[in-house]
Amino acid sequence: MGEGIIIKRKRADTKMRPRDHVAARSREAITPLAPSAETTTLRAWAEVDLAAIARNIQAVRRLLSRSCRLMAVVKADAYGHGVVPVCRAALAADAAWLGVATLGEGVALRLGEISAPILVLGGLTAGEVADATAHGLSISITSQEMAEIVLRHAGAVPPVHLKVDTGMTRLGLFPEDVPVLLDRLTAKGVPVEGCYTQLACADEPDHVMTQEQLVRFRPALEAIRARVPRALIHVANSAGALTSPHTHFDMVRVGLAMYGLYPSPQMASLGSLHPAMRLYSRVVRTARVGPGTAVSYGAAYRTKTSTTIATIACGYADGYPRLAGERGEVLIRGRRHRIAGRVCMDHLMVDVGDHSVEAGDVAQLFGDAISADEVAAWAQTISYEILCGVGLRVPRIYVHNGVS
Ligand SMILES: Cc1ncc(COP(=O)(O)O)c(C=O)c1O
């Protein structure tokens, strides 16, 4: 993803907060933020509010102790928001570290002239470890096999963080293997910079699994504290950062919350995050049709009465999930309309009844008036997948709304 277009403008109208939007949903017509005027030639676009990114980081920061650092997790093109502008906003808002999943994502940031500390969270091959050194990236030791690679290349490896598997059974070293490995790494002069684990159930506050994971992490924690006292300990993701101070340690790794969404609906009552992305498209055709007219593939939708079908230039190739067809809603002229029939690759259709809708009208697919969580529910998935799924052909338009 390139740097996109950066626009500075004032917020267009309402001062609605996320909670207000929940209430607003029950009203018939709502007033979302107007999209920026600079998008008049676009068929679909994702507006990304960098001020919201900054405010969300500050909102999380307020929950942390002064000494606790914040890693902005910017893998997958910053959850679809566009990585370089998001990193700049996050760093300016006091994120100390950046987290990426792959070597390529880290290198892309260095090429984008981002000089902040970057941790690659995923595992690497021997060749990739050498590239990480060349680009000044910190790496995670994600398996015993990778530990052996690092030991073989000791002297030419970047700073390492030990990733510990305490219950995800995805990546990491077993906690009981950490003390011996630490001895071998330090004996060979490998710079050990951190030690971390990933929580599996922190999105459900007080889940017993979180406590169990912290207990399993303890041998690793004690070993590293004894051998490398300056190493950074980090455990919490967004959910942990928002709700579980005992998981904060020296740093929290924050992804979803920075993008303004809550890891679970119960957390929405915390109330100070603002969704940074709004996905918009345009009505490209309206058709007045009679009752019984079939709409979209499979003719699965039939109009009940005379009505207007509006075609919107956004489909599953743009990241709007096909599964949201029939259930989902889009916002046109401040009013929600139900998707009629199946979502196509490049288009979806909505039944707007007798409401006045014209070709050229802007439709909001998600953002402030319709949340990514709602779209996720329609598509039987989670908001993470909706954000990451926004297609490459959808330009990201950067704005800086500066809402108080
Ligand atoms: C290791 C690790 N830490 C932190 C995060 C950020 O998680 P969240 O977006 O829930 O804050 C992720 C994301 O999946 C991750 O894999």
XYZ file of N, CA and C in Angstrom, residues 7-101:
285
model
N -5.336 14.297 3.599
C -6.164 15.490 3.544
C -6.367 15.962 4.968
N -6.197 17.248 5.194
C -6.522 17.771 6.526
C -7.839 18.515 6.413
N -8.792 18.148 7.230
C -10.049 18.870 7.206
C -10.699 18.773 8.571
N -11.673 19.635 8.762
C -12.404 19.623 10.022
C -13.508 18.588 9.911
N -13.936 18.082 11.065
C -15.050 17.143 11.078
C -16.273 17.823 10.472
N -17.016 17.076 9.641
C -18.064 17.705 8.856
C -19.278 18.128 9.674
N -19.709 17.310 10.612
C -20.947 17.703 11.256
C -21.010 17.241 12.718
N -21.554 16.082 12.975
C -21.941 15.728 14.333
C -20.746 15.537 15.250
N -21.026 15.530 16.533
C -19.997 15.198 17.519
C -20.340 13.854 18.133
N -20.878 12.958 17.326
C -21.295 11.670 17.871
C -20.107 10.836 18.292
N -20.237 10.128 19.405
C -19.250 9.170 19.865
C -19.802 7.779 19.569
N -18.946 6.726 19.672
C -19.428 5.401 19.303
C -20.711 5.001 20.017
N -20.807 5.355 21.305
C -22.016 4.955 22.034
C -23.247 5.632 21.467
N -23.066 6.904 21.032
C -24.197 7.616 20.456
C -24.661 6.915 19.194
N -23.686 6.320 18.487
C -24.055 5.669 17.243
C -24.904 4.440 17.487
N -24.626 3.764 18.611
C -25.457 2.598 18.927
C -26.889 3.064 19.103
N -27.065 4.160 19.849
C -28.410 4.688 20.044
C -28.986 5.168 18.717
N -28.154 5.808 17.922
C -28.627 6.368 16.666
C -29.126 5.297 15.715
N -28.529 4.095 15.835
C -28.919 3.025 14.917
C -30.397 2.705 15.006
N -30.952 2.911 16.202
C -32.352 2.572 16.359
C -33.255 3.641 15.734
N -32.703 4.802 15.427
C -33.522 5.809 14.763
C -33.470 5.551 13.264
N -34.455 6.077 12.554
C -34.522 5.743 11.134
C -33.427 6.415 10.327
N -33.332 7.700 10.475
C -32.338 8.421 9.686
C -31.244 8.916 10.616
N -29.988 8.719 10.249
C -28.890 9.197 11.071
C -27.937 10.016 10.229
N -27.152 10.819 10.890
C -26.273 11.725 10.170
C -24.836 11.321 10.402
N -24.229 10.610 9.486
C -22.829 10.224 9.657
C -21.921 11.371 9.261
N -20.645 11.153 9.452
C -19.676 12.108 8.912
C -19.803 12.134 7.405
N -19.774 13.312 6.828
C -19.764 13.389 5.365
C -18.377 13.003 4.872
N -18.282 12.247 3.772
C -16.951 11.931 3.259
C -16.296 13.178 2.697
N -14.994 13.112 2.537
C -14.287 14.283 2.049
C -14.638 14.570 0.600
N -14.615 15.831 0.238
C -14.997 16.254 -1.110
C -14.019 15.744 -2.158
N -12.808 15.396 -1.713
C -11.759 15.006 -2.653
C -12.016 13.646 -3.288
N -13.110 12.999 -2.952
C -13.336 11.631 -3.417
C -14.332 11.564 -4.572
N -14.667 12.691 -5.163
C -15.776 12.719 -6.124
C -15.545 11.824 -7.335
N -14.305 11.508 -7.648
C -14.069 10.684 -8.839
C -13.921 9.209 -8.496
N -14.051 8.851 -7.249
C -13.765 7.465 -6.854
C -15.032 6.616 -6.795
N -14.904 5.336 -7.135
C -16.064 4.414 -7.057
C -16.203 3.828 -5.652
N -15.058 3.634 -5.011
C -15.060 3.116 -3.629
C -13.771 3.584 -2.987
N -13.834 3.908 -1.724
C -12.632 4.374 -1.051
C -12.775 4.149 0.456
N -11.626 4.064 1.113
C -11.617 3.924 2.570
C -11.004 5.193 3.139
N -11.801 5.928 3.880
C -11.287 7.141 4.510
C -10.668 6.740 5.847
N -9.426 7.135 6.057
C -8.722 6.755 7.292
C -8.382 8.028 8.059
N -8.908 8.120 9.248
C -8.732 9.316 10.070
C -7.519 9.127 10.980
N -6.438 9.791 10.624
C -5.200 9.623 11.398
C -5.312 10.258 12.786
N -6.191 11.243 12.910
C -6.412 11.828 14.249
C -7.078 10.804 15.159
N -7.938 9.968 14.586
C -8.581 8.924 15.402
C -7.538 7.916 15.868
N -6.592 7.583 14.982
C -5.511 6.661 15.378
C -4.774 7.253 16.590
N -4.432 8.519 16.481
C -3.682 9.171 17.562
C -4.513 9.203 18.841
N -5.787 9.558 18.718
C -6.640 9.633 19.924
C -6.806 8.259 20.564
N -6.916 7.232 19.720
C -7.098 5.882 20.280
C -5.842 5.453 21.041
N -4.691 5.779 20.492
C -3.450 5.440 21.206
C -3.397 6.176 22.538
N -3.754 7.435 22.491
C -3.715 8.199 23.750
C -4.717 7.644 24.760
N -5.880 7.189 24.250
C -6.890 6.612 25.155
C -6.342 5.348 25.818
N -5.621 4.526 25.066
C -5.036 3.322 25.671
C -3.910 3.717 26.614
N -3.112 4.676 26.171
C -1.979 5.115 27.001
C -2.431 5.541 28.406
N -3.598 6.179 28.455
C -4.095 6.666 29.755
C -4.360 5.517 30.727
N -4.495 4.296 30.194
C -4.750 3.137 31.062
C -3.456 2.495 31.548
N -2.323 2.960 31.028
C -1.044 2.327 31.327
C -0.272 3.138 32.359
N 0.652 2.464 33.028
C 1.542 3.224 33.915
C 2.490 4.045 33.041
N 3.112 5.040 33.645
C 3.992 5.928 32.864
C 5.126 5.172 32.199
N 5.638 4.148 32.888
C 6.813 3.460 32.344
C 6.444 2.395 31.308
N 5.171 2.061 31.216
C 4.767 0.994 30.284
C 4.764 1.535 28.859
N 5.454 0.821 27.966
C 5.508 1.259 26.573
C 4.340 0.701 25.781
N 4.106 1.315 24.618
C 3.022 0.831 23.751
C 3.609 0.466 22.389
N 3.381 -0.785 21.982
C 3.746 -1.213 20.626
C 2.497 -1.115 19.757
N 2.591 -0.358 18.671
C 1.474 -0.295 17.709
C 1.620 -1.482 16.765
N 0.624 -2.350 16.760
C 0.685 -3.536 15.900
C 0.144 -3.143 14.527
N 1.031 -3.150 13.549
C 0.709 -2.603 12.220
C 0.868 -3.652 11.124
N 0.745 -4.920 11.534
C 0.846 -5.974 10.514
C -0.349 -5.873 9.572
N -0.249 -6.629 8.461
C -1.336 -6.654 7.466
C -1.722 -5.242 7.040
N -0.675 -4.477 6.647
C -0.896 -3.104 6.180
C -1.681 -2.283 7.204
N -1.242 -2.410 8.458
C -1.924 -1.715 9.561
C -3.417 -2.057 9.545
N -3.696 -3.362 9.601
C -5.075 -3.880 9.605
C -5.880 -3.224 8.468
N -5.207 -3.074 7.334
C -5.899 -2.546 6.156
C -5.941 -1.031 6.061
N -5.389 -0.332 7.044
C -5.509 1.135 7.057
C -4.405 1.832 6.248
N -3.351 1.089 5.901
C -2.231 1.704 5.177
C -1.100 1.996 6.142
N 0.021 1.251 5.977
C 0.926 1.127 7.117
C 1.777 2.372 7.404
N 2.301 3.018 6.365
C 3.245 4.108 6.674
C 2.529 5.305 7.331
N 1.423 5.788 6.781
C 0.744 6.901 7.470
C 0.312 6.531 8.887
N -0.166 5.292 9.063
C -0.595 4.876 10.410
C 0.599 4.870 11.356
N 1.734 4.353 10.891
C 2.920 4.334 11.769
C 3.320 5.749 12.166
N 3.306 6.652 11.201
C 3.704 8.034 11.537
C 2.769 8.608 12.597
N 1.461 8.375 12.410
C 0.487 8.901 13.386
C 0.687 8.239 14.746
N 0.930 6.934 14.727
C 1.071 6.204 15.993
C 2.322 6.661 16.739
N 3.414 6.829 16.012
C 4.665 7.236 16.664
C 4.541 8.656 17.215
N 3.867 9.513 16.453
C 3.682 10.893 16.927
C 2.806 10.910 18.175
N 1.943 9.897 18.298
C 1.050 9.829 19.470
C 1.679 9.034 20.605
N 2.977 8.791 20.510
C 3.718 8.202 21.629
C 3.758 6.681 21.642
N 3.501 6.042 20.506
C 3.823 4.613 20.431
C 5.350 4.525 20.390
N 5.914 3.558 21.132
C 7.374 3.450 21.192
C 7.888 2.408 20.207
N 7.073 1.404 19.947
C 7.472 0.285 19.104
C 6.424 0.042 18.039
N 6.853 -0.662 16.984
C 5.926 -1.122 15.945
C 6.042 -2.631 15.852
N 4.922 -3.304 15.660
C 4.930 -4.760 15.524
C 4.407 -5.162 14.158
N 5.154 -6.013 13.472
C 4.739 -6.511 12.158
C 4.766 -8.040 12.211
N 4.149 -8.667 11.212
C 4.101 -10.133 11.227
C 5.268 -10.746 10.463
